[in-house]
Short mmCIF file of C-alpha atoms and ligand atoms in Angstrom, two decimals:
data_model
loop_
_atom_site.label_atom_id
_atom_site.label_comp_id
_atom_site.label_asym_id
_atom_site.label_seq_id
_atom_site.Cartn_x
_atom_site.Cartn_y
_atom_site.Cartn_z
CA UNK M 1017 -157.09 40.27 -5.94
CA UNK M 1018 -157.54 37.63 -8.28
CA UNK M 1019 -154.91 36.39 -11.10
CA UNK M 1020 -155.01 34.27 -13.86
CA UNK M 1021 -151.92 31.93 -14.74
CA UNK M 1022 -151.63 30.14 -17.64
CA UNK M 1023 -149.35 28.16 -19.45
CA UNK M 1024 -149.88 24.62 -21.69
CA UNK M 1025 -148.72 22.61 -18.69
CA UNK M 1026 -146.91 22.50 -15.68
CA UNK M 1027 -144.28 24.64 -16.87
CA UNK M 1028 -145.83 27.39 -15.93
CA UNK M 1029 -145.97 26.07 -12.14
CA UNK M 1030 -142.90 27.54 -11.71
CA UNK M 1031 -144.10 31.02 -12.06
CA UNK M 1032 -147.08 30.29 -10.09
CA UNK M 1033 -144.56 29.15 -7.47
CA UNK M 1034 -142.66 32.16 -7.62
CA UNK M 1035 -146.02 34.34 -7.59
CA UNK M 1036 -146.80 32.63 -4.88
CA UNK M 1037 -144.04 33.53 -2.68
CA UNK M 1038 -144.39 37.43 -3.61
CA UNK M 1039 -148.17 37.93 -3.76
CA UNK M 1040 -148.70 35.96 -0.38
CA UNK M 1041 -152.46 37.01 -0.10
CA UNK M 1042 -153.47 36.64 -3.65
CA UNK M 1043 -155.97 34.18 -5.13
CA UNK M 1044 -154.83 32.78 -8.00
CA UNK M 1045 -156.14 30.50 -10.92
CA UNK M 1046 -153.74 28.31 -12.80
CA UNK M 1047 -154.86 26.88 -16.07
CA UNK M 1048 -152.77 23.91 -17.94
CA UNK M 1049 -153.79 23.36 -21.19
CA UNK M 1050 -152.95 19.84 -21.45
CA UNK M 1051 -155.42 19.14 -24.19
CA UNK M 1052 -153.31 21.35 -26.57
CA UNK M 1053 -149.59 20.67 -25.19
CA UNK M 1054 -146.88 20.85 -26.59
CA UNK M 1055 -147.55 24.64 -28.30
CA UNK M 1056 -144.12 24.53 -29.65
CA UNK M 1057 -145.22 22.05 -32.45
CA UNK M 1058 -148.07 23.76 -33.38
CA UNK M 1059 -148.63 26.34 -36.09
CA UNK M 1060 -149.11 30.00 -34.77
CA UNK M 1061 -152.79 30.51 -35.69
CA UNK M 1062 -153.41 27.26 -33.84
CA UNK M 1063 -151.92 28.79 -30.58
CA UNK M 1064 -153.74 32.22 -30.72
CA UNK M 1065 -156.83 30.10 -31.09
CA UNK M 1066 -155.70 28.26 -28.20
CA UNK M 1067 -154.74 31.51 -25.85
CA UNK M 1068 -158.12 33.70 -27.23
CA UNK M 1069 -160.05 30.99 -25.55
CA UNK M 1070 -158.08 30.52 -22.11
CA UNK M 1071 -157.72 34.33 -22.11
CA UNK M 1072 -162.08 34.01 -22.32
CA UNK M 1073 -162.44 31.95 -19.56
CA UNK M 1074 -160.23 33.34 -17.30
CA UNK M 1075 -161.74 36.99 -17.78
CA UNK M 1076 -165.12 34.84 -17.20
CA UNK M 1077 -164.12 34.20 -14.01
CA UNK M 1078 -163.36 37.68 -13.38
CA UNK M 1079 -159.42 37.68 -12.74
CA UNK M 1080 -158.01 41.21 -11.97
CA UNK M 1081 -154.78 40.60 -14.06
CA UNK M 1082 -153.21 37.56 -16.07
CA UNK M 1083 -149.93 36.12 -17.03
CA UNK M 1084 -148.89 34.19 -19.75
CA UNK M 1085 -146.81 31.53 -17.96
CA UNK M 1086 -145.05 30.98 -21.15
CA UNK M 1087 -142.89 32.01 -23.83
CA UNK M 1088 -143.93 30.26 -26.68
CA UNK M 1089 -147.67 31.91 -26.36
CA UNK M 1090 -145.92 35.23 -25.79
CA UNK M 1091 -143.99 35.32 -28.75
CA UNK M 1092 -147.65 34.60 -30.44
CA UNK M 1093 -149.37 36.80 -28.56
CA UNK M 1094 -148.51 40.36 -29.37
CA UNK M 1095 -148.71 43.71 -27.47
CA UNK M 1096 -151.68 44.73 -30.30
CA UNK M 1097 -153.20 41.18 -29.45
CA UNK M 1098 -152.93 41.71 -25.71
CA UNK M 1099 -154.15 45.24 -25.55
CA UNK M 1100 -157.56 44.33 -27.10
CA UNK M 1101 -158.90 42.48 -23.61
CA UNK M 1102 -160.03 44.38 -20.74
CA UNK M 1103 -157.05 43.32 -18.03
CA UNK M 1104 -153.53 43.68 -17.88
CA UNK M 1105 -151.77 41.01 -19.37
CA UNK M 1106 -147.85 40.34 -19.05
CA UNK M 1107 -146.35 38.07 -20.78
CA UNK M 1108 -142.87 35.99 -20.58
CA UNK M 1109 -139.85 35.96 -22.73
CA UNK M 1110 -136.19 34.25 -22.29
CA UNK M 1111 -134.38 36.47 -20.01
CA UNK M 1112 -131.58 37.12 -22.45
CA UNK M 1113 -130.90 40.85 -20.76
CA UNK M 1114 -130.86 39.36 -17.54
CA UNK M 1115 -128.24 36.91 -18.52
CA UNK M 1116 -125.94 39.34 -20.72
CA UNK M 1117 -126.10 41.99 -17.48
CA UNK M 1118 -124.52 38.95 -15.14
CA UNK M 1119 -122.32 36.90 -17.44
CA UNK M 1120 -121.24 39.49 -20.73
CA UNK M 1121 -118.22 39.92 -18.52
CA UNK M 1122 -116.42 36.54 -18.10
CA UNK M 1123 -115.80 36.33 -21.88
CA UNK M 1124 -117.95 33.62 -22.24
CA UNK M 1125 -120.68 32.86 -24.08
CA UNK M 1126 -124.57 32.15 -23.03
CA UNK M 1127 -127.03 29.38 -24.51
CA UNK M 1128 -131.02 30.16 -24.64
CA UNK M 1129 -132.84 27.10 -24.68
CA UNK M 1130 -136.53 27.49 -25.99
CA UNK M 1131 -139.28 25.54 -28.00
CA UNK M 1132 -139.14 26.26 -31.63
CA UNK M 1133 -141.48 28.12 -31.90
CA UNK M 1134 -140.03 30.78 -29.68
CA UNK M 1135 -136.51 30.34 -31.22
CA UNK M 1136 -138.00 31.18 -35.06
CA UNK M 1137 -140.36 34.01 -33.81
CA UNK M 1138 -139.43 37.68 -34.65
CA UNK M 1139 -140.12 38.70 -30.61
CA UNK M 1140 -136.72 36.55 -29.74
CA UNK M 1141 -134.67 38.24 -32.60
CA UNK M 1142 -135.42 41.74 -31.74
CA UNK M 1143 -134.73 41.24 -28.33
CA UNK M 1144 -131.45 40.05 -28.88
CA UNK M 1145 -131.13 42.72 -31.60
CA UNK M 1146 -131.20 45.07 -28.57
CA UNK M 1147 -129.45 43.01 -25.96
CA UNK M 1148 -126.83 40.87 -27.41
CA UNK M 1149 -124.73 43.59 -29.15
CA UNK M 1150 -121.36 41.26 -28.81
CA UNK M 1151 -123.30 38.92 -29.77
CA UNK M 1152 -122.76 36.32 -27.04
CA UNK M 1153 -125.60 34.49 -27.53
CA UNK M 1154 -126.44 30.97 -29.14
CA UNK M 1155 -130.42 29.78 -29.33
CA UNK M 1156 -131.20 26.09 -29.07
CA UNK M 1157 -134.33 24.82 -30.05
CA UNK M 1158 -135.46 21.76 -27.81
CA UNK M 1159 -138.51 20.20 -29.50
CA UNK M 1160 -138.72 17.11 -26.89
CA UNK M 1161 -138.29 18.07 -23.67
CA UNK M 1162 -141.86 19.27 -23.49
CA UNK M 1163 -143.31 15.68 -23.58
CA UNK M 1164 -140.13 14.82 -21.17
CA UNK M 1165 -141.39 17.10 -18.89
CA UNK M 1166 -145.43 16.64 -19.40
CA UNK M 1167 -144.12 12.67 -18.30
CA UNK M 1168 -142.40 13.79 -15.42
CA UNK M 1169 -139.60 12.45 -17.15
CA UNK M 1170 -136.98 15.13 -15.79
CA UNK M 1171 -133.53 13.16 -15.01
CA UNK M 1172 -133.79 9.87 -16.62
CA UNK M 1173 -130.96 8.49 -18.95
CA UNK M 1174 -133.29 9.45 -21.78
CA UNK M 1175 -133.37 12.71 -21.33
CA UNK M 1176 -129.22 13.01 -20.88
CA UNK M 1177 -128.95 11.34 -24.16
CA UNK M 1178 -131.46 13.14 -26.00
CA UNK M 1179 -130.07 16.73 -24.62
CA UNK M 1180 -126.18 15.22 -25.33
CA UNK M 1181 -127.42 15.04 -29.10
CA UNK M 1182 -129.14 18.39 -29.45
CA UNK M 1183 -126.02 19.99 -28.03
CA UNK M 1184 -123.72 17.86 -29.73
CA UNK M 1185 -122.60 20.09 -32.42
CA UNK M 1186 -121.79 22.82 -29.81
CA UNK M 1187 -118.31 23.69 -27.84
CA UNK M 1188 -119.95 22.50 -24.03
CA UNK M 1189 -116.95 24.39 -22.69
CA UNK M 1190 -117.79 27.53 -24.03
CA UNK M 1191 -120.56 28.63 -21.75
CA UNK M 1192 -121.17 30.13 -18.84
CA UNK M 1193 -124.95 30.30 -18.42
CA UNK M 1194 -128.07 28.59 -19.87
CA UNK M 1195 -131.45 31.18 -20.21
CA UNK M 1196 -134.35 28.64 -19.78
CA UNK M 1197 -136.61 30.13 -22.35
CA UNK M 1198 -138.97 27.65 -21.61
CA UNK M 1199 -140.86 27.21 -18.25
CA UNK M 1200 -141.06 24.24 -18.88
CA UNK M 1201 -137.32 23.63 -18.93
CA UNK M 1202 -137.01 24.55 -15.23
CA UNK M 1203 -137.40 21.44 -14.09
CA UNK M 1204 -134.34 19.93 -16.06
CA UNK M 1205 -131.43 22.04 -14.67
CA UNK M 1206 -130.09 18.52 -12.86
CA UNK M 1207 -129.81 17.03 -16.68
CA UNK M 1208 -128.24 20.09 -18.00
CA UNK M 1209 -125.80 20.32 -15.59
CA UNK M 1210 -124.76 16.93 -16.24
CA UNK M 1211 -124.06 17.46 -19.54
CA UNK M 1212 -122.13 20.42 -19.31
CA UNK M 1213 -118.51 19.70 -18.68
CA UNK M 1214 -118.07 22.94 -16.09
CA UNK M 1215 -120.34 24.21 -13.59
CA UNK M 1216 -123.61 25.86 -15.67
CA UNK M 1217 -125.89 28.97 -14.22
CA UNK M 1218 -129.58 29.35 -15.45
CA UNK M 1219 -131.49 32.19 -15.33
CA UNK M 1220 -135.31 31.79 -16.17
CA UNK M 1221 -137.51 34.91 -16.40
CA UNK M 1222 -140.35 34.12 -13.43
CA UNK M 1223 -138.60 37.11 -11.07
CA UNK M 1224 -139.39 39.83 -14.09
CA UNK M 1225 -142.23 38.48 -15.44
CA UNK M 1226 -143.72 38.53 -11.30
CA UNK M 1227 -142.16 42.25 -10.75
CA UNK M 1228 -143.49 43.00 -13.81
CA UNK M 1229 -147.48 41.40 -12.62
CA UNK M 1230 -147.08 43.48 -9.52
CA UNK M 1231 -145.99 46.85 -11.18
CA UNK M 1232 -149.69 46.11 -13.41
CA UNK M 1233 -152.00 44.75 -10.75
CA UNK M 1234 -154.31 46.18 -9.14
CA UNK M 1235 -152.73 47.29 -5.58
CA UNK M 1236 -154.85 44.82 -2.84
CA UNK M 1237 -156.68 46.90 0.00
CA UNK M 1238 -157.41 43.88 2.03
CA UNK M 1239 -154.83 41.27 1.17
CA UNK M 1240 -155.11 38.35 3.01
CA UNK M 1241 -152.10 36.39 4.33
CA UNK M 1242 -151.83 32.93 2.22
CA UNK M 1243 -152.25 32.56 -1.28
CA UNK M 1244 -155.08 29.97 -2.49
CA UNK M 1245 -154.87 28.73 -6.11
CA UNK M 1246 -157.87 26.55 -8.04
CA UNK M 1247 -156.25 24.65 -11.23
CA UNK M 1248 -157.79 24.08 -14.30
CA UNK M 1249 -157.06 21.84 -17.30
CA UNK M 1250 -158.32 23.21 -20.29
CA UNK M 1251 -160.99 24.96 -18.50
CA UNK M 1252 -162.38 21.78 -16.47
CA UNK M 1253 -161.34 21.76 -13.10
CA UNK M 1254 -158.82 19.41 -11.96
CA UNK M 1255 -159.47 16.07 -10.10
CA UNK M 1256 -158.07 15.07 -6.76
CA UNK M 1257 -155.57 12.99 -8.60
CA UNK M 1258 -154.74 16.00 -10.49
CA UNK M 1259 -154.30 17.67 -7.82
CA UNK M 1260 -152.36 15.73 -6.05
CA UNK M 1261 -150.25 15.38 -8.94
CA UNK M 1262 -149.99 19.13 -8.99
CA UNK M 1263 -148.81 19.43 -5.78
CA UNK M 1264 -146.12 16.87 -6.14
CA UNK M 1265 -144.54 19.17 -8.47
CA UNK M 1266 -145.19 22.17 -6.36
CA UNK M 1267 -143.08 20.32 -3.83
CA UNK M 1268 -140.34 19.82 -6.22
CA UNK M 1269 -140.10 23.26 -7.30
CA UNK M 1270 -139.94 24.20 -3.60
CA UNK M 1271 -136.71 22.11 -3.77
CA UNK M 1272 -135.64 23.32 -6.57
CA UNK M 1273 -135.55 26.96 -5.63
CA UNK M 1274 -134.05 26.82 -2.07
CA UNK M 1275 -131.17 25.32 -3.39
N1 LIG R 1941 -143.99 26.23 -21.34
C1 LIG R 1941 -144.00 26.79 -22.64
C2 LIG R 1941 -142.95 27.86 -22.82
O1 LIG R 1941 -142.57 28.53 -21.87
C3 LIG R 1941 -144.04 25.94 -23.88
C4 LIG R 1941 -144.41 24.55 -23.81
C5 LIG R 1941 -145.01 23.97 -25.05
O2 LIG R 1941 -144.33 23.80 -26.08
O3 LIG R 1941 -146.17 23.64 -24.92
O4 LIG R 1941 -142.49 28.10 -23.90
#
């Protein structure tokens, strides 16, 4: 079975990681559109452009299934949208029902952290229309972190000061939980816990979107026993140094989720 991964960057590594570890025999194809990143700055019609033509290329290369490694190009990309190309696609949104179901209870209140693009859009409202009926939830749109995390920028002073601001108009000791609406805001949990005056959870929405993929896909006759993955950025195939790049954050977000 093939599958298609996409996302504007490396965010979307960490749902490829996750893949990964539950579709061991799977080939996969991960596409970065780094010539278009950051999506959440750009207008709407500029990011369906942007996903019609990586949706294109990676039915060209004949993918069984593909998933849109991010939530900013899901809240453009509708069901109507998605239902017009021949393969399943499933798509990622903040994992605000996840987070209500495991934290509603301790009184406290929940933060979703997103680009701004996914905090404005209608997809994000009507979810927590139908999850957030206490109304326990905050959004946060984080415009930078992004480019932070396109640097590989994840834990520098910078980044503490520029989340200390965004949040400064907040009551820290409020929350219990952050929902990391963005994939690529996985990779900053070590700066958000520092800010946070008590001990923070995240929940990020790889383990639905994944179930989700396998509930669609295809089931595999013959599948083999390691996963193999080919990267592309904006439809060229990656270099060694890339690569190698690539796999240095791979590595990371193997750290990342044992602990
Ligand atoms: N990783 C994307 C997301 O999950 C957005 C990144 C961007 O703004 O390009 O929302």
């Amino acid at each position: 079975m093939k599958i298609g991964i996409f996302d504007s960057g490396i965010g979307g590594l960490s749902v490829l990681h996750h893949a990964m570890k539950k579709m061991p025999g799977t080939e996969f194809i991960y596409y970065a559109d780094e010539e278009h990143v950051p999506y959440g700055e750009k207008t709407v019609e500029e990011i369906k452009g942007y996903i019609e033509e990586i949706l294109d290329f990676l039915i060209s290369k004949e993918v069984d299934a593909i998933v849109i490694a991010c939530n900013t190009a899901t809240s453009v990309a509708t069901k109507e949208f998605r239902a017009g190309y021949p393969v399943p696609i499933v798509g990622m949104e903040p994992a605000v029902k996840k987070a209500v179901e495991l934290y509603q209870h301790t009184g406290k209140r929940i933060l979703v952290a997103a680009t701004p693009v996914t905090i404005a859009g209608n997809k994000l409202h009507n979810l927590l229309e139908r999850v957030d009926k206490e109304k326990d939830v905050d959004l946060l749109p984080l415009p930078k972190l992004v480019r932070f995390a396109e640097r590989g920028d994840f834990e520098s002073e910078e980044v503490e000061v520029y989340l200390r601001e965004e949040m400064q108009d907040l009551n820290l000791e409020d929350y219990i939980a952050v929902v990391l609406g963005c994939t690529h805001f996985n990779y900053f949990k070590e700066s958000f816990r520092n800010v946070f005056p008590e001990n923070i959870h995240f929940v990020d929405g790889n383990e639905g979107t994944i179930n989700q993929l396998i509930r669609v896909a295809k089931k595999d006759k013959n599948p083999g026993t390691e996963a193999k993955v080919s990267y592309y950025y904006s439809g060229k195939e990656v270099t060694e140094e890339e690569k190698s790049e690539i796999e240095n954050y791979m590595r990371q977000l193997d750290k990342m989720y044992r602990k």
